[in-house]
Amino acid sequence: NAGVTQTPKFRVLKTGQSMTLLCAQDMNHEYMYWYRQDPGMGLRLIHYSVGEGTTAKGEVPDGYNVSRLKKQNFLLGLESAAPSQTSVYFCASSYQGHNQPQHFGDGTRLSIL
Amino acid sequence: QQQVKQSPQSLIVQKGGISIINCAYENTAFDYFPWYQQFPGKGPALLIAIRPDVSEKKEGRFTISFNKSAKQFSLHIMDSQPGDSATYFCAAGRPGNTGKLIFGQGTTLQVKP
């Protein structure tokens, strides 16, 4: 039982390049989330999904897109990377309900030069 | 009104001492208040959570104190150990079908031997 798996773990991009971060969960969770973590700013929600085929914007969605074609996978895309998107990205999933624990992956450290 | 403010940003405690981290919120619609613990290179993991119908919840050395009228809650770590050295995040959630959480800015705790 792997829980939440994020790939890749590290990546360096040049400004303007695109990439996709993959999140996979094997707990049959309905809800999935993408966060970014920056020093002194906590975890900020980028996009989230409440079920297969659905996505919604979080606090800081600009410059990112997401897709949830399969229940177990949640993809985060950067169409044209900018240095301001240098961050650590975390994916999380949870059962339905607003008071359920969120289970996090170990993050993707992304640097944009 | 969506913010959760966490303090202090960093904390150094001697082994055996009490670590105290505080959080404040504005939105009275929040009714779920979890604390997450994050070790370096790992994703956050749920530590303990409280609902506003109780003023205190204890799990081992970890206690959440909740003051509904002041809209504040805090994490107390009794008999702090070097293994408790981590970053701690408070969060708040409200009823709905999204499971979204608003996280505080985080507190980096160092417990000195």
PDB file of C-alpha atoms in Angstrom:
ATOM      1  CA  ASN A   1       0.000   0.000   0.000  1.00  0.00           C
ATOM      2  CA  ALA A   2       1.967   3.010  -1.301  1.00  0.00           C
ATOM      3  CA  GLY A   3      -0.496   5.758  -0.270  1.00  0.00           C
ATOM      4  CA  VAL A   4       0.166   8.910  -2.299  1.00  0.00           C
ATOM      5  CA  THR A   5       3.022   8.797  -4.800  1.00  0.00           C
ATOM      6  CA  GLN A   6       4.394  11.863  -6.573  1.00  0.00           C
ATOM      7  CA  THR A   7       6.662  11.858  -9.598  1.00  0.00           C
ATOM      8  CA  PRO A   8       9.174  13.248 -10.246  1.00  0.00           C
ATOM      9  CA  LYS A   9      10.810  14.055  -6.893  1.00  0.00           C
ATOM     10  CA  PHE A  10      13.069  16.772  -8.303  1.00  0.00           C
ATOM     11  CA  ARG A  11      13.090  18.771 -11.493  1.00  0.00           C
ATOM     12  CA  VAL A  12      14.896  21.795 -12.890  1.00  0.00           C
ATOM     13  CA  LEU A  13      13.241  23.711 -15.706  1.00  0.00           C
ATOM     14  CA  LYS A  14      14.120  26.736 -17.768  1.00  0.00           C
ATOM     15  CA  THR A  15      11.726  29.660 -17.936  1.00  0.00           C
ATOM     16  CA  GLY A  16       9.067  29.026 -20.546  1.00  0.00           C
ATOM     17  CA  GLN A  17       9.324  25.233 -20.498  1.00  0.00           C
ATOM     18  CA  SER A  18       6.325  23.088 -19.704  1.00  0.00           C
ATOM     19  CA  MET A  19       5.976  20.011 -17.553  1.00  0.00           C
ATOM     20  CA  THR A  20       3.471  17.773 -15.808  1.00  0.00           C
ATOM     21  CA  LEU A  21       3.610  16.551 -12.222  1.00  0.00           C
ATOM     22  CA  LEU A  22       1.905  13.246 -11.549  1.00  0.00           C
ATOM     23  CA  CYS A  23       0.110  12.229  -8.379  1.00  0.00           C
ATOM     24  CA  ALA A  24      -1.219   8.719  -7.836  1.00  0.00           C
ATOM     25  CA  GLN A  25      -3.141   7.371  -4.841  1.00  0.00           C
ATOM     26  CA  ASP A  26      -4.152   3.788  -4.113  1.00  0.00           C
ATOM     27  CA  MET A  27      -6.622   4.450  -1.258  1.00  0.00           C
ATOM     28  CA  ASN A  28      -9.701   4.905  -3.447  1.00  0.00           C
ATOM     29  CA  HIS A  29     -10.062   8.490  -2.225  1.00  0.00           C
ATOM     30  CA  GLU A  30     -12.568  10.776  -3.902  1.00  0.00           C
ATOM     31  CA  TYR A  31     -10.879  14.084  -3.091  1.00  0.00           C
ATOM     32  CA  MET A  32      -7.442  15.113  -4.330  1.00  0.00           C
ATOM     33  CA  TYR A  33      -5.474  18.348  -3.916  1.00  0.00           C
ATOM     34  CA  TRP A  34      -2.397  20.108  -5.209  1.00  0.00           C
ATOM     35  CA  TYR A  35      -0.536  22.504  -2.880  1.00  0.00           C
ATOM     36  CA  ARG A  36       2.593  24.541  -3.131  1.00  0.00           C
ATOM     37  CA  GLN A  37       4.795  25.126  -0.102  1.00  0.00           C
ATOM     38  CA  ASP A  38       6.972  28.221   0.134  1.00  0.00           C
ATOM     39  CA  PRO A  39       8.976  29.417   3.162  1.00  0.00           C
ATOM     40  CA  GLY A  40       6.853  31.391   5.607  1.00  0.00           C
ATOM     41  CA  MET A  41       3.679  30.917   3.569  1.00  0.00           C
ATOM     42  CA  GLY A  42       2.486  27.503   4.644  1.00  0.00           C
ATOM     43  CA  LEU A  43       0.640  25.287   2.200  1.00  0.00           C
ATOM     44  CA  ARG A  44      -1.428  27.059  -0.423  1.00  0.00           C
ATOM     45  CA  LEU A  45      -4.041  25.220  -2.441  1.00  0.00           C
ATOM     46  CA  ILE A  46      -3.544  25.407  -6.197  1.00  0.00           C
ATOM     47  CA  HIS A  47      -6.355  23.199  -7.552  1.00  0.00           C
ATOM     48  CA  TYR A  48      -8.438  20.381  -6.213  1.00  0.00           C
ATOM     49  CA  SER A  49     -10.806  17.666  -7.366  1.00  0.00           C
ATOM     50  CA  VAL A  50     -13.837  16.151  -5.656  1.00  0.00           C
ATOM     51  CA  GLY A  51     -14.086  13.210  -8.023  1.00  0.00           C
ATOM     52  CA  GLU A  52     -13.059  11.693 -11.321  1.00  0.00           C
ATOM     53  CA  GLY A  53     -13.575  14.143 -14.164  1.00  0.00           C
ATOM     54  CA  THR A  54     -13.956  17.193 -11.883  1.00  0.00           C
ATOM     55  CA  THR A  55     -11.503  19.966 -11.016  1.00  0.00           C
ATOM     56  CA  ALA A  56     -11.770  23.334  -9.297  1.00  0.00           C
ATOM     57  CA  LYS A  57      -9.542  26.312  -8.542  1.00  0.00           C
ATOM     58  CA  GLY A  58      -7.928  26.855  -5.165  1.00  0.00           C
ATOM     59  CA  GLU A  59      -6.204  29.925  -3.713  1.00  0.00           C
ATOM     60  CA  VAL A  60      -3.363  30.261  -6.233  1.00  0.00           C
ATOM     61  CA  PRO A  61      -4.437  28.660  -9.556  1.00  0.00           C
ATOM     62  CA  ASP A  62      -2.842  31.076 -12.033  1.00  0.00           C
ATOM     63  CA  GLY A  63      -0.227  29.493 -14.292  1.00  0.00           C
ATOM     64  CA  TYR A  64      -1.339  25.929 -13.513  1.00  0.00           C
ATOM     65  CA  ASN A  65      -3.779  23.462 -15.029  1.00  0.00           C
ATOM     66  CA  VAL A  66      -4.972  20.105 -13.741  1.00  0.00           C
ATOM     67  CA  SER A  67      -6.747  16.999 -14.938  1.00  0.00           C
ATOM     68  CA  ARG A  68      -8.387  14.042 -13.194  1.00  0.00           C
ATOM     69  CA  LEU A  69      -9.194  11.573 -15.939  1.00  0.00           C
ATOM     70  CA  LYS A  70      -8.880   8.580 -13.585  1.00  0.00           C
ATOM     71  CA  LYS A  71      -9.923   8.495  -9.941  1.00  0.00           C
ATOM     72  CA  GLN A  72      -6.483   7.464  -8.740  1.00  0.00           C
ATOM     73  CA  ASN A  73      -4.504  10.087 -10.676  1.00  0.00           C
ATOM     74  CA  PHE A  74      -4.334  13.877 -10.442  1.00  0.00           C
ATOM     75  CA  LEU A  75      -2.029  15.727 -12.834  1.00  0.00           C
ATOM     76  CA  LEU A  76      -0.660  19.235 -12.373  1.00  0.00           C
ATOM     77  CA  GLY A  77       0.615  21.047 -15.442  1.00  0.00           C
ATOM     78  CA  LEU A  78       2.759  24.108 -15.896  1.00  0.00           C
ATOM     79  CA  GLU A  79       2.262  25.424 -19.425  1.00  0.00           C
ATOM     80  CA  SER A  80       4.998  28.070 -19.421  1.00  0.00           C
ATOM     81  CA  ALA A  81       7.125  27.879 -16.295  1.00  0.00           C
ATOM     82  CA  ALA A  82       8.146  31.080 -14.502  1.00  0.00           C
ATOM     83  CA  PRO A  83      10.746  31.585 -11.734  1.00  0.00           C
ATOM     84  CA  SER A  84       7.887  32.478  -9.353  1.00  0.00           C
ATOM     85  CA  GLN A  85       6.730  28.881  -9.648  1.00  0.00           C
ATOM     86  CA  THR A  86       9.898  27.590  -7.997  1.00  0.00           C
ATOM     87  CA  SER A  87       8.512  25.727  -5.019  1.00  0.00           C
ATOM     88  CA  VAL A  88       7.862  22.381  -3.402  1.00  0.00           C
ATOM     89  CA  TYR A  89       4.627  20.870  -4.680  1.00  0.00           C
ATOM     90  CA  PHE A  90       2.557  18.474  -2.606  1.00  0.00           C
ATOM     91  CA  CYS A  91      -0.318  16.297  -3.637  1.00  0.00           C
ATOM     92  CA  ALA A  92      -2.851  15.051  -1.093  1.00  0.00           C
ATOM     93  CA  SER A  93      -5.964  12.919  -1.077  1.00  0.00           C
ATOM     94  CA  SER A  94      -8.796  12.266   1.344  1.00  0.00           C
ATOM     95  CA  TYR A  95     -12.076  10.451   1.746  1.00  0.00           C
ATOM     96  CA  GLN A  96     -15.260  12.418   1.165  1.00  0.00           C
ATOM     97  CA  GLY A  97     -16.215  14.765   3.972  1.00  0.00           C
ATOM     98  CA  HIS A  98     -14.756  18.014   5.225  1.00  0.00           C
ATOM     99  CA  ASN A  99     -13.242  16.562   8.414  1.00  0.00           C
ATOM    100  CA  GLN A 100     -11.280  13.690   6.916  1.00  0.00           C
ATOM    101  CA  PRO A 101      -7.472  13.514   7.152  1.00  0.00           C
ATOM    102  CA  GLN A 102      -5.568  14.524   4.064  1.00  0.00           C
ATOM    103  CA  HIS A 103      -2.831  12.083   3.101  1.00  0.00           C
ATOM    104  CA  PHE A 104       0.177  13.731   1.498  1.00  0.00           C
ATOM    105  CA  GLY A 105       2.852  12.571  -0.884  1.00  0.00           C
ATOM    106  CA  ASP A 106       6.502  13.401  -0.241  1.00  0.00           C
ATOM    107  CA  GLY A 107       6.562  16.310  -2.651  1.00  0.00           C
ATOM    108  CA  THR A 108       8.196  17.433  -5.875  1.00  0.00           C
ATOM    109  CA  ARG A 109      10.947  20.025  -5.567  1.00  0.00           C
ATOM    110  CA  LEU A 110      10.780  22.199  -8.680  1.00  0.00           C
ATOM    111  CA  SER A 111      13.322  24.860  -9.611  1.00  0.00           C
ATOM    112  CA  ILE A 112      12.783  27.186 -12.526  1.00  0.00           C
ATOM    113  CA  LEU A 113      15.796  29.070 -13.808  1.00  0.00           C
TER     114      LEU A 113
ATOM    115  CA  GLN B   1     -11.691  35.932   6.556  1.00  0.00           C
ATOM    116  CA  GLN B   2     -10.169  32.807   5.083  1.00  0.00           C
ATOM    117  CA  GLN B   3      -6.805  33.249   6.773  1.00  0.00           C
ATOM    118  CA  VAL B   4      -5.367  31.216   9.595  1.00  0.00           C
ATOM    119  CA  LYS B   5      -2.536  33.003  11.392  1.00  0.00           C
ATOM    120  CA  GLN B   6       0.095  30.886  13.120  1.00  0.00           C
ATOM    121  CA  SER B   7       2.801  31.873  15.576  1.00  0.00           C
ATOM    122  CA  PRO B   8       5.646  31.707  16.315  1.00  0.00           C
ATOM    123  CA  GLN B   9       7.419  31.114  13.018  1.00  0.00           C
ATOM    124  CA  SER B  10      10.179  29.196  14.811  1.00  0.00           C
ATOM    125  CA  LEU B  11      10.629  27.764  18.268  1.00  0.00           C
ATOM    126  CA  ILE B  12      13.550  26.295  20.179  1.00  0.00           C
ATOM    127  CA  VAL B  13      12.812  24.206  23.271  1.00  0.00           C
ATOM    128  CA  GLN B  14      14.988  22.152  25.565  1.00  0.00           C
ATOM    129  CA  LYS B  15      14.353  18.429  25.857  1.00  0.00           C
ATOM    130  CA  GLY B  16      11.653  17.807  28.422  1.00  0.00           C
ATOM    131  CA  GLY B  17      10.142  21.261  28.041  1.00  0.00           C
ATOM    132  CA  ILE B  18       6.710  22.301  26.773  1.00  0.00           C
ATOM    133  CA  SER B  19       6.320  23.507  23.183  1.00  0.00           C
ATOM    134  CA  ILE B  20       3.365  25.794  22.469  1.00  0.00           C
ATOM    135  CA  ILE B  21       2.198  26.867  19.014  1.00  0.00           C
ATOM    136  CA  ASN B  22      -0.753  29.194  18.528  1.00  0.00           C
ATOM    137  CA  CYS B  23      -3.231  29.768  15.721  1.00  0.00           C
ATOM    138  CA  ALA B  24      -6.024  32.281  15.195  1.00  0.00           C
ATOM    139  CA  TYR B  25      -8.818  32.380  12.643  1.00  0.00           C
ATOM    140  CA  GLU B  26     -11.516  34.807  11.558  1.00  0.00           C
ATOM    141  CA  ASN B  27     -14.179  32.751   9.792  1.00  0.00           C
ATOM    142  CA  THR B  28     -16.688  31.405  12.308  1.00  0.00           C
ATOM    143  CA  ALA B  29     -17.867  28.883   9.719  1.00  0.00           C
ATOM    144  CA  PHE B  30     -14.733  26.801  10.366  1.00  0.00           C
ATOM    145  CA  ASP B  31     -15.585  23.736  12.413  1.00  0.00           C
ATOM    146  CA  TYR B  32     -12.621  21.414  11.980  1.00  0.00           C
ATOM    147  CA  PHE B  33      -9.131  22.243  13.237  1.00  0.00           C
ATOM    148  CA  PRO B  34      -6.337  19.762  12.493  1.00  0.00           C
ATOM    149  CA  TRP B  35      -2.626  19.963  13.175  1.00  0.00           C
ATOM    150  CA  TYR B  36      -0.133  18.474  10.741  1.00  0.00           C
ATOM    151  CA  GLN B  37       3.478  17.488  11.405  1.00  0.00           C
ATOM    152  CA  GLN B  38       6.099  17.571   8.682  1.00  0.00           C
ATOM    153  CA  PHE B  39       9.616  16.142   8.804  1.00  0.00           C
ATOM    154  CA  PRO B  40      12.307  17.332   6.355  1.00  0.00           C
ATOM    155  CA  GLY B  41      11.891  15.814   2.921  1.00  0.00           C
ATOM    156  CA  LYS B  42       8.469  14.381   3.745  1.00  0.00           C
ATOM    157  CA  GLY B  43       4.902  15.442   3.259  1.00  0.00           C
ATOM    158  CA  PRO B  44       2.777  16.667   6.181  1.00  0.00           C
ATOM    159  CA  ALA B  45       0.922  14.046   8.221  1.00  0.00           C
ATOM    160  CA  LEU B  46      -2.101  14.499  10.457  1.00  0.00           C
ATOM    161  CA  LEU B  47      -1.081  14.707  14.109  1.00  0.00           C
ATOM    162  CA  ILE B  48      -4.286  15.549  15.974  1.00  0.00           C
ATOM    163  CA  ALA B  49      -7.555  17.345  15.240  1.00  0.00           C
ATOM    164  CA  ILE B  50     -10.376  18.983  17.197  1.00  0.00           C
ATOM    165  CA  ARG B  51     -13.956  20.070  16.646  1.00  0.00           C
ATOM    166  CA  PRO B  52     -15.281  23.257  18.313  1.00  0.00           C
ATOM    167  CA  ASP B  53     -17.708  21.384  20.568  1.00  0.00           C
ATOM    168  CA  VAL B  54     -14.818  20.498  22.897  1.00  0.00           C
ATOM    169  CA  SER B  55     -12.257  22.797  24.510  1.00  0.00           C
ATOM    170  CA  GLU B  56      -9.402  20.328  24.705  1.00  0.00           C
ATOM    171  CA  LYS B  57      -8.236  17.101  23.102  1.00  0.00           C
ATOM    172  CA  LYS B  58      -5.257  15.080  24.233  1.00  0.00           C
ATOM    173  CA  GLU B  59      -3.387  12.299  22.467  1.00  0.00           C
ATOM    174  CA  GLY B  60      -0.303  11.168  24.304  1.00  0.00           C
ATOM    175  CA  ARG B  61       2.040  14.131  24.737  1.00  0.00           C
ATOM    176  CA  PHE B  62       0.096  16.257  22.257  1.00  0.00           C
ATOM    177  CA  THR B  63      -2.845  18.436  23.330  1.00  0.00           C
ATOM    178  CA  ILE B  64      -5.017  20.861  21.379  1.00  0.00           C
ATOM    179  CA  SER B  65      -6.632  23.658  23.371  1.00  0.00           C
ATOM    180  CA  PHE B  66      -9.535  25.435  21.695  1.00  0.00           C
ATOM    181  CA  ASN B  67     -11.052  28.806  22.604  1.00  0.00           C
ATOM    182  CA  LYS B  68     -14.152  29.348  20.473  1.00  0.00           C
ATOM    183  CA  SER B  69     -14.961  32.835  21.734  1.00  0.00           C
ATOM    184  CA  ALA B  70     -11.438  34.060  21.028  1.00  0.00           C
ATOM    185  CA  LYS B  71     -11.273  32.134  17.755  1.00  0.00           C
ATOM    186  CA  GLN B  72      -7.929  30.670  18.751  1.00  0.00           C
ATOM    187  CA  PHE B  73      -6.490  27.209  19.141  1.00  0.00           C
ATOM    188  CA  SER B  74      -3.098  25.955  20.182  1.00  0.00           C
ATOM    189  CA  LEU B  75      -0.921  22.865  20.170  1.00  0.00           C
ATOM    190  CA  HIS B  76       0.939  21.899  23.320  1.00  0.00           C
ATOM    191  CA  ILE B  77       3.710  19.307  23.194  1.00  0.00           C
ATOM    192  CA  MET B  78       4.529  18.081  26.682  1.00  0.00           C
ATOM    193  CA  ASP B  79       7.927  16.585  27.560  1.00  0.00           C
ATOM    194  CA  SER B  80       9.269  17.647  24.160  1.00  0.00           C
ATOM    195  CA  GLN B  81      11.788  15.263  22.589  1.00  0.00           C
ATOM    196  CA  PRO B  82      14.430  15.744  19.875  1.00  0.00           C
ATOM    197  CA  GLY B  83      12.318  13.464  17.674  1.00  0.00           C
ATOM    198  CA  ASP B  84       9.561  16.099  17.810  1.00  0.00           C
ATOM    199  CA  SER B  85      11.783  18.480  15.839  1.00  0.00           C
ATOM    200  CA  ALA B  86       9.702  19.192  12.734  1.00  0.00           C
ATOM    201  CA  THR B  87       7.515  21.810  11.102  1.00  0.00           C
ATOM    202  CA  TYR B  88       3.974  22.048  12.458  1.00  0.00           C
ATOM    203  CA  PHE B  89       0.997  23.431  10.558  1.00  0.00           C
ATOM    204  CA  CYS B  90      -2.385  24.298  11.956  1.00  0.00           C
ATOM    205  CA  ALA B  91      -5.339  24.287   9.598  1.00  0.00           C
ATOM    206  CA  ALA B  92      -9.052  24.988   9.504  1.00  0.00           C
ATOM    207  CA  GLY B  93     -11.874  23.472   7.502  1.00  0.00           C
ATOM    208  CA  ARG B  94     -15.582  24.185   7.152  1.00  0.00           C
ATOM    209  CA  PRO B  95     -18.593  22.101   6.191  1.00  0.00           C
ATOM    210  CA  GLY B  96     -19.030  21.442   2.513  1.00  0.00           C
ATOM    211  CA  ASN B  97     -18.323  18.907  -0.175  1.00  0.00           C
ATOM    212  CA  THR B  98     -14.750  19.854  -0.965  1.00  0.00           C
ATOM    213  CA  GLY B  99     -12.681  18.878   2.096  1.00  0.00           C
ATOM    214  CA  LYS B 100     -10.576  22.004   1.589  1.00  0.00           C
ATOM    215  CA  LEU B 101      -8.335  23.183   4.402  1.00  0.00           C
ATOM    216  CA  ILE B 102      -6.796  26.594   5.035  1.00  0.00           C
ATOM    217  CA  PHE B 103      -3.306  26.157   6.472  1.00  0.00           C
ATOM    218  CA  GLY B 104      -1.340  28.396   8.789  1.00  0.00           C
ATOM    219  CA  GLN B 105       2.140  29.595   7.881  1.00  0.00           C
ATOM    220  CA  GLY B 106       3.932  26.836   9.794  1.00  0.00           C
ATOM    221  CA  THR B 107       6.195  26.690  12.863  1.00  0.00           C
ATOM    222  CA  THR B 108       9.623  25.099  12.778  1.00  0.00           C
ATOM    223  CA  LEU B 109      10.293  23.430  16.134  1.00  0.00           C
ATOM    224  CA  GLN B 110      13.757  22.465  17.279  1.00  0.00           C
ATOM    225  CA  VAL B 111      14.102  20.453  20.469  1.00  0.00           C
ATOM    226  CA  LYS B 112      17.619  20.573  21.863  1.00  0.00           C
ATOM    227  CA  PRO B 113      18.971  17.512  23.675  1.00  0.00           C
TER     228      PRO B 113
END
